[in-house]
Tab-separated table of N, CA and C in Angstrom:
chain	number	residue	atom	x	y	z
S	1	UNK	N	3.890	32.920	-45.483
S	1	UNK	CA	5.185	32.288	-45.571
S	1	UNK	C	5.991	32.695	-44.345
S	2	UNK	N	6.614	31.809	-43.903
S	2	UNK	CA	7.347	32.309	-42.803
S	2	UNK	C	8.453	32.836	-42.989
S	3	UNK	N	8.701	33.983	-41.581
S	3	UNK	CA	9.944	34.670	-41.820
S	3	UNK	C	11.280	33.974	-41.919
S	4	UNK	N	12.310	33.806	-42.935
S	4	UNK	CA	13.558	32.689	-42.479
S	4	UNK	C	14.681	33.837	-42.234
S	5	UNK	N	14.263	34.619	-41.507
S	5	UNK	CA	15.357	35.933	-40.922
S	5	UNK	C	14.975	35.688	-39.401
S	6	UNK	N	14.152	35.058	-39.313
S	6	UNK	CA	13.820	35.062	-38.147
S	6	UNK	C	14.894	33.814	-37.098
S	7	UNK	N	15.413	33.974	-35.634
S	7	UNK	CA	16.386	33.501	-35.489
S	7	UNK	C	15.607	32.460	-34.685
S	8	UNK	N	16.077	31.027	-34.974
S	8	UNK	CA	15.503	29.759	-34.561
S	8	UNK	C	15.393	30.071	-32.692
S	9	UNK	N	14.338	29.396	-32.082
S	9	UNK	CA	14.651	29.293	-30.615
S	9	UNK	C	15.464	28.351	-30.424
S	10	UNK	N	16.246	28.935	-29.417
S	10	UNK	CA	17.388	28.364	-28.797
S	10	UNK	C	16.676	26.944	-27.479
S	11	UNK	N	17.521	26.514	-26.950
S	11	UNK	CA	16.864	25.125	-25.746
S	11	UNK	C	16.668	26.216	-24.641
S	12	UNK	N	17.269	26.964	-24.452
S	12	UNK	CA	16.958	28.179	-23.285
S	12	UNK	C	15.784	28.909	-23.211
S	13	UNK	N	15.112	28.825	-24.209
S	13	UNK	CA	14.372	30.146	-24.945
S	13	UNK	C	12.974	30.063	-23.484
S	14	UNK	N	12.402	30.932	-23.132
S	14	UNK	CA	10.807	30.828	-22.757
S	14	UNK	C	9.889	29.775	-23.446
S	15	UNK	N	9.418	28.765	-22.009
S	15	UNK	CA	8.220	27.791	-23.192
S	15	UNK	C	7.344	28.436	-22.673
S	16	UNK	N	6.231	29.039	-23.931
S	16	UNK	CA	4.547	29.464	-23.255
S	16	UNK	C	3.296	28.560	-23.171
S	17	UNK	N	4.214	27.396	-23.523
S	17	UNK	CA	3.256	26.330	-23.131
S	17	UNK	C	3.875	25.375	-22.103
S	18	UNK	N	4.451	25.924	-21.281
S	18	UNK	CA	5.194	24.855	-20.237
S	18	UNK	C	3.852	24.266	-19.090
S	19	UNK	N	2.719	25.159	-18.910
S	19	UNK	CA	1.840	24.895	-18.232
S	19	UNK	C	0.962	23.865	-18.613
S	20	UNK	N	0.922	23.279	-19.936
S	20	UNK	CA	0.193	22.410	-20.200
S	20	UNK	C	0.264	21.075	-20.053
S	21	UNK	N	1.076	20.138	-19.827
S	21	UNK	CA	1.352	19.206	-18.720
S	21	UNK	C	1.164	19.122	-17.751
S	22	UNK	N	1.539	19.813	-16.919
S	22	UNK	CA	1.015	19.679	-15.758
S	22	UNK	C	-0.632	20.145	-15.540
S	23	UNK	N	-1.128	21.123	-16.120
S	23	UNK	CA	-2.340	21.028	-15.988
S	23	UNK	C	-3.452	19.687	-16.498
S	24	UNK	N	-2.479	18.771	-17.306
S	24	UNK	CA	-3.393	17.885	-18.259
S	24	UNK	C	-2.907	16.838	-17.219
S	25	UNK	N	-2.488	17.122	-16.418
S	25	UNK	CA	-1.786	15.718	-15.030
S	25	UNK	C	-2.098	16.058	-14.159
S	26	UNK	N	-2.807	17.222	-13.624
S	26	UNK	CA	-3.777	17.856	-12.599
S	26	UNK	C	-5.342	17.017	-12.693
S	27	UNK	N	-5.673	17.498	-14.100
S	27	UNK	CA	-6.888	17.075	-14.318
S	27	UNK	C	-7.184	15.910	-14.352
S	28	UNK	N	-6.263	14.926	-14.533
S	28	UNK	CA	-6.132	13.068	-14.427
S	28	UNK	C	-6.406	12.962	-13.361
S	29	UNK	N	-5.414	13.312	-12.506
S	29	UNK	CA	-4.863	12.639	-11.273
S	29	UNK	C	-6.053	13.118	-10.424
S	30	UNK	N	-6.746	14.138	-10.344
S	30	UNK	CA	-7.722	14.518	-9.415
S	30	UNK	C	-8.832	13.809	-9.492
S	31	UNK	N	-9.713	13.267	-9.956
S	31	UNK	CA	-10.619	12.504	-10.090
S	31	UNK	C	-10.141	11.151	-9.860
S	32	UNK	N	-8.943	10.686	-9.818
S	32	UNK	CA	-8.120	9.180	-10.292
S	32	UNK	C	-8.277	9.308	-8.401
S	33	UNK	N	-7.575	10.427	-8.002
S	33	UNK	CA	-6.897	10.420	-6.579
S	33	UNK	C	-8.491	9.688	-5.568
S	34	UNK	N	-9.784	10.717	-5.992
S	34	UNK	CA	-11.113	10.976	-5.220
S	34	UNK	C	-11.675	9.263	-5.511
S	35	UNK	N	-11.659	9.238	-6.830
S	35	UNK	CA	-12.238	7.577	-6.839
S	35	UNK	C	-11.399	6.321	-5.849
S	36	UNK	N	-10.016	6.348	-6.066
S	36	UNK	CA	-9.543	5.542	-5.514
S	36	UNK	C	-9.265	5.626	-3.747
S	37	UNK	N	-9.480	6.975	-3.796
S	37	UNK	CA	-10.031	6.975	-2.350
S	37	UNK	C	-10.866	6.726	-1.361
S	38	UNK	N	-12.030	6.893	-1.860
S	38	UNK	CA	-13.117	6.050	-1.695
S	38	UNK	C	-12.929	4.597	-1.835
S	39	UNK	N	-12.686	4.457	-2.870
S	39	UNK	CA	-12.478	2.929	-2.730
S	39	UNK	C	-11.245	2.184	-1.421
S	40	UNK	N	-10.846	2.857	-1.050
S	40	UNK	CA	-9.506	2.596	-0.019
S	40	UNK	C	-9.820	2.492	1.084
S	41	UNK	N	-11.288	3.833	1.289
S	41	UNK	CA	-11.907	4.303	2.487
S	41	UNK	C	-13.281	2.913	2.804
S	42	UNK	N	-13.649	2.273	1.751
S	42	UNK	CA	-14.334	1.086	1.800
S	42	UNK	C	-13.825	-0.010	1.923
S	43	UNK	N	-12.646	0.043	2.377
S	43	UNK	CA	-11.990	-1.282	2.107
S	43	UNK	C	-12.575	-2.061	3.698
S	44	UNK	N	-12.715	-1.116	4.319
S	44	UNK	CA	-13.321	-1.899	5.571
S	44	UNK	C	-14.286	-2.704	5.672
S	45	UNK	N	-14.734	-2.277	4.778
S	45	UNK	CA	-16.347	-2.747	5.083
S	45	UNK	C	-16.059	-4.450	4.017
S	46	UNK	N	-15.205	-4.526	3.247
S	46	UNK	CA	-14.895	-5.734	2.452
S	46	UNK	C	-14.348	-6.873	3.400
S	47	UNK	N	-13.913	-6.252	4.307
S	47	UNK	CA	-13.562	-7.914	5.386
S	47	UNK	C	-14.301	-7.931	6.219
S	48	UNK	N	-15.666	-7.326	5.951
S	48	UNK	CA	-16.378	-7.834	7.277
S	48	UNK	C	-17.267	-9.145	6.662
S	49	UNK	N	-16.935	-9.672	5.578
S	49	UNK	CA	-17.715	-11.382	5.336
S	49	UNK	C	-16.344	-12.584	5.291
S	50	UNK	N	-17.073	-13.352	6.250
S	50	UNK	CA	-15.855	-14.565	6.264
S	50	UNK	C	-16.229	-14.869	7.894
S	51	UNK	N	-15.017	-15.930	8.001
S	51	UNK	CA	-15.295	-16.326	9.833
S	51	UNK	C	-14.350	-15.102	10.293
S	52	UNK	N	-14.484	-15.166	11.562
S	52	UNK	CA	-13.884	-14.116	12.921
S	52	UNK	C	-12.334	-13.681	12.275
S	53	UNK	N	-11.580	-14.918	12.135
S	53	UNK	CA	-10.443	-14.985	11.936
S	53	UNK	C	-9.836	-14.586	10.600
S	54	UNK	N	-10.694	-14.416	9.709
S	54	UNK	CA	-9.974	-13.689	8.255
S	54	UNK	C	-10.564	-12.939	8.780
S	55	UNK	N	-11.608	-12.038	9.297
S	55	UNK	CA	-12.449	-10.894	9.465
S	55	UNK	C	-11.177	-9.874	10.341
S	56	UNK	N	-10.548	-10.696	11.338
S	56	UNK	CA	-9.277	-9.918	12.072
S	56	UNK	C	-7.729	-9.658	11.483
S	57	UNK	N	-7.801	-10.525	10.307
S	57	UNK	CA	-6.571	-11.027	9.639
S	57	UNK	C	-6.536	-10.196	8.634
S	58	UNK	N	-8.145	-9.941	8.180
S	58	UNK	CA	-8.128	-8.453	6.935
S	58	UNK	C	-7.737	-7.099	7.559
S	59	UNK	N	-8.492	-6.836	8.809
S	59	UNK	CA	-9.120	-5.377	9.553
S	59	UNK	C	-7.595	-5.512	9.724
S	60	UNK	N	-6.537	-6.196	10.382
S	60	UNK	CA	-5.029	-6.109	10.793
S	60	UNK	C	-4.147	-5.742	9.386
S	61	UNK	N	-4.360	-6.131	8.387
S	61	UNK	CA	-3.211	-5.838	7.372
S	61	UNK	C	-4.183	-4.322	6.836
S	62	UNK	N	-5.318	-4.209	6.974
S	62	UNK	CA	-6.289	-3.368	5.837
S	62	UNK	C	-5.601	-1.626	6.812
S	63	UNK	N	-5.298	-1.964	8.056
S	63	UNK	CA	-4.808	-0.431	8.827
S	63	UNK	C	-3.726	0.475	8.319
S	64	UNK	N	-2.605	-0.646	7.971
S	64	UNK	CA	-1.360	-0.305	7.613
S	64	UNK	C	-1.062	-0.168	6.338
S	65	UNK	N	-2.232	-0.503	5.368
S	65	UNK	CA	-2.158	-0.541	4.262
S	65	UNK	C	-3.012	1.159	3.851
S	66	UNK	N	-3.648	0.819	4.404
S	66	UNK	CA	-4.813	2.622	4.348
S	66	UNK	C	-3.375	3.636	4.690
S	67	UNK	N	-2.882	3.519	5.484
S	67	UNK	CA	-2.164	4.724	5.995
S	67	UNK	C	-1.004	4.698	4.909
S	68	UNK	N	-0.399	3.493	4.307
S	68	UNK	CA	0.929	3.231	3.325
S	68	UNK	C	-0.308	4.398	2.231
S	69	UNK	N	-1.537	3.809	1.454
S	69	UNK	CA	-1.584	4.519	0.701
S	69	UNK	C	-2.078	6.023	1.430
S	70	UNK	N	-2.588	6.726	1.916
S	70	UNK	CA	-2.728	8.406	2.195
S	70	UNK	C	-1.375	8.939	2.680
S	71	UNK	N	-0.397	8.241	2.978
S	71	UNK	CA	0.537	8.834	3.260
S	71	UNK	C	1.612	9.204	1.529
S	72	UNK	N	1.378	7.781	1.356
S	72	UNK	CA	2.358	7.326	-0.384
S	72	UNK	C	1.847	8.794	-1.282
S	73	UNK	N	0.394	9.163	-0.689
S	73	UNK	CA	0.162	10.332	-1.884
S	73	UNK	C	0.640	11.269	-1.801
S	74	UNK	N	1.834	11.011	-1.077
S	74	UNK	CA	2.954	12.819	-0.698
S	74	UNK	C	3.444	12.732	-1.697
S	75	UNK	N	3.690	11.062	-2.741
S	75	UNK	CA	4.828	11.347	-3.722
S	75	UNK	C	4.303	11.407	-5.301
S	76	UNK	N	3.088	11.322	-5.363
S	76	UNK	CA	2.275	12.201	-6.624
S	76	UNK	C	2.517	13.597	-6.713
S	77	UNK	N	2.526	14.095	-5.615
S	77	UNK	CA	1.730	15.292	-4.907
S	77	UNK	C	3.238	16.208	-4.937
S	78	UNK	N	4.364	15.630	-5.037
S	78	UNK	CA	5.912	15.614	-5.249
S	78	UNK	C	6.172	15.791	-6.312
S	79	UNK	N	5.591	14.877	-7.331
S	79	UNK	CA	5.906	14.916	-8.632
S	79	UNK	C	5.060	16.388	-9.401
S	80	UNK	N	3.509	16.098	-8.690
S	80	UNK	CA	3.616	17.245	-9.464
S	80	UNK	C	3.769	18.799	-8.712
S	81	UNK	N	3.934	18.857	-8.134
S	81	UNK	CA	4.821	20.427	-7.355
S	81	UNK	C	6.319	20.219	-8.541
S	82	UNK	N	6.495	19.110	-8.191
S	82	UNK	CA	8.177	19.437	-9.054
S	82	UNK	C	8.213	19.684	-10.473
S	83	UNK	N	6.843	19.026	-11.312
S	83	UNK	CA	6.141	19.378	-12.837
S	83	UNK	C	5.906	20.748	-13.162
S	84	UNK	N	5.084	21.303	-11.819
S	84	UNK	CA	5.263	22.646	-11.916
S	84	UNK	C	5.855	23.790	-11.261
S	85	UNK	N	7.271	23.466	-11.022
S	85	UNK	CA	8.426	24.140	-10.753
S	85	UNK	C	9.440	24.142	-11.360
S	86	UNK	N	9.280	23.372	-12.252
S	86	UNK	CA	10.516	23.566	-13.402
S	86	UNK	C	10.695	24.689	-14.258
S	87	UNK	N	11.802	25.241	-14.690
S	87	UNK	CA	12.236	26.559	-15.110
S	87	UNK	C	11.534	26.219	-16.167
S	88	UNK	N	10.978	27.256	-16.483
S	88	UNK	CA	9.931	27.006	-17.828
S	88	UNK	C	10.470	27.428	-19.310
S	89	UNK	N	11.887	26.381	-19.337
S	89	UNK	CA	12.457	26.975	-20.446
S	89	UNK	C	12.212	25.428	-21.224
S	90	UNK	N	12.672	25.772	-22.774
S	90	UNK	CA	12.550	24.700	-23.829
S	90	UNK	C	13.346	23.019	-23.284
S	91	UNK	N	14.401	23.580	-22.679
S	91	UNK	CA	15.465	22.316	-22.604
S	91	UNK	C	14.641	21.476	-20.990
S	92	UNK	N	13.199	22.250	-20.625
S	92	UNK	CA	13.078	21.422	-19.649
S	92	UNK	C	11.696	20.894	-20.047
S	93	UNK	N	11.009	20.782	-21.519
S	93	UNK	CA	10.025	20.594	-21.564
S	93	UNK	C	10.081	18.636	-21.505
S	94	UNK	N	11.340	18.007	-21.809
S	94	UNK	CA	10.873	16.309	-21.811
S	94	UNK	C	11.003	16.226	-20.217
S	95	UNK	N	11.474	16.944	-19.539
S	95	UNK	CA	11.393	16.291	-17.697
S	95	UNK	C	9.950	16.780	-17.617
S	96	UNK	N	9.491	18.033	-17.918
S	96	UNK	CA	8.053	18.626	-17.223
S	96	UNK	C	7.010	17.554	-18.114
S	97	UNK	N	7.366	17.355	-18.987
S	97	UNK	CA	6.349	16.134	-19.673
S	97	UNK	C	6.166	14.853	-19.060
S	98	UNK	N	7.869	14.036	-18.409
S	98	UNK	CA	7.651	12.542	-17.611
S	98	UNK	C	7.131	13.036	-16.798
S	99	UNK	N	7.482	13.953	-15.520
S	99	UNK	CA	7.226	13.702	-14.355
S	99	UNK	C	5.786	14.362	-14.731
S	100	UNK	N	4.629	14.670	-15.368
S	100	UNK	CA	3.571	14.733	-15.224
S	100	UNK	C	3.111	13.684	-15.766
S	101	UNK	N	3.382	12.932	-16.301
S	101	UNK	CA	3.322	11.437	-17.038
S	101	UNK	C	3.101	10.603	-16.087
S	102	UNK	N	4.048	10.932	-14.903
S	102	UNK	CA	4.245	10.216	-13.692
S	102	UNK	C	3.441	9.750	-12.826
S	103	UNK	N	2.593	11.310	-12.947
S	103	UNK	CA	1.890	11.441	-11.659
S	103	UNK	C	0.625	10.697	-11.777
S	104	UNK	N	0.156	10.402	-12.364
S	104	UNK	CA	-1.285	9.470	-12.582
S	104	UNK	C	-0.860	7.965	-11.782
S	105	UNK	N	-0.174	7.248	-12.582
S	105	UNK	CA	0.116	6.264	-12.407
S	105	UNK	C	1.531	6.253	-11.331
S	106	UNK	N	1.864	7.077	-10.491
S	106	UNK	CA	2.281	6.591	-9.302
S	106	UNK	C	1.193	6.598	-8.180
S	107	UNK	N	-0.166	7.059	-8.778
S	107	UNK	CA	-1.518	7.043	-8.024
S	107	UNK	C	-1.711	5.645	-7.780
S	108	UNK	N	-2.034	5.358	-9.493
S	108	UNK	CA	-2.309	3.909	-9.455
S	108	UNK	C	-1.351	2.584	-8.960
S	109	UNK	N	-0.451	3.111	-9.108
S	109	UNK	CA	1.143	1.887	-8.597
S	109	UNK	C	0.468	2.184	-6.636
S	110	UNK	N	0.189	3.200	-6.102
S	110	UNK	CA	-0.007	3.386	-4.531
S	110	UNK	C	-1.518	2.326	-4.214
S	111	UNK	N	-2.368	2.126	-4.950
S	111	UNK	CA	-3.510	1.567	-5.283
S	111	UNK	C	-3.326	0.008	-5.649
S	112	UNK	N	-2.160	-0.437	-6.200
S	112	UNK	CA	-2.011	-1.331	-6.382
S	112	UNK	C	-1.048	-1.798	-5.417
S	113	UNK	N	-0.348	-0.968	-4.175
S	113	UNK	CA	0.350	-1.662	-3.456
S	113	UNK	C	-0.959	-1.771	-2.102
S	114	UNK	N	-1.236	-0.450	-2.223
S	114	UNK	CA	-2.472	-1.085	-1.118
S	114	UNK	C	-3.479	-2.425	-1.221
S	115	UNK	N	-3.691	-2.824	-2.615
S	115	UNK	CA	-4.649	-3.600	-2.877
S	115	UNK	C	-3.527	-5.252	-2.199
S	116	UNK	N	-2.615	-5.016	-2.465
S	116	UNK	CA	-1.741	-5.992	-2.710
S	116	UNK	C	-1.224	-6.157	-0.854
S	117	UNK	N	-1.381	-5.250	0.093
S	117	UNK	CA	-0.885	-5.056	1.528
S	117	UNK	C	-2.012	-5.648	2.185
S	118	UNK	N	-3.328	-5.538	1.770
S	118	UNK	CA	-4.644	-6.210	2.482
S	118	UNK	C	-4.631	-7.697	2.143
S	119	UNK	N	-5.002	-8.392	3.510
S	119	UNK	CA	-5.246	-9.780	3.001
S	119	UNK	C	-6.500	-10.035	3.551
S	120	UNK	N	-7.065	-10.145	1.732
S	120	UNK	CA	-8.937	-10.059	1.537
S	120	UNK	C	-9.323	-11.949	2.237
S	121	UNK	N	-10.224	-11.568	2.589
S	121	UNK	CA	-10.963	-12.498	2.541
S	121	UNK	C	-11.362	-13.563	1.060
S	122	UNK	N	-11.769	-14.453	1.442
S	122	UNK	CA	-11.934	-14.998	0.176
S	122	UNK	C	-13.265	-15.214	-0.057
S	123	UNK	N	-13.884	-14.810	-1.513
S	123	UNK	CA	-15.149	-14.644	-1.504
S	123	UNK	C	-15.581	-16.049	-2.481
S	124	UNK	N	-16.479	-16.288	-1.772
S	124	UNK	CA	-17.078	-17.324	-2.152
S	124	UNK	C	-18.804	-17.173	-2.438
């Protein structure tokens, strides 16, 4: 039975589980980051079918789009440094929960702007 002398935690109190978010948004995002990298790092090789002129029209948008996404991953990489720098008290466990929430899918939102910055060829 539990003690009811015992004095409720306060929103201030020590969380000893503040680490578990962000570690469960570590472990997403790292495998999410390596696959879609590869896939980003192949994107070259996807406009080399077509005539000359989509073949130059892909390789031209596919440069600026590679660098938008390896650069864009400063702001995963943001979120979670800032997931796990938060004062590891009770009243900060719903921010340390979004912004590790975050971090996956601002992977995938960087993945979907790159996909969206290349202009593919059209496969036929």
């Amino acid at each position: 039975m539990p003690d009811s002398t015992a004095p409720a935690p306060t929103p201030d109190a020590y969380d000893q589980r503040a680490w578990i978010f962000p570690l469960l948004s570590l472990l997403v995002t790292l495998p999410l980051v390596y696959v879609l990298s590869i896939g980003v790092g192949f994107a070259g090789m996807s406009c080399d079918t077509g005539s000359s002129a989509e073949i130059s029209r892909c390789n031209a948008s596919a440069a600026p789009a590679i660098k938008v996404y390896f650069w864009g991953l400063l702001i995963p990489l943001a979120l979670l440094v800032a997931s796990w720098t938060l004062p590891r008290r009770r009243s900060q466990r719903l921010r340390r929960g979004v912004l590790s929430l975050l971090v996956p899918f601002a992977v995938l939102f960087l993945y979907a702007v790159f996909h969206a910055m290349v202009d593919w060829p059209p496969t036929t």
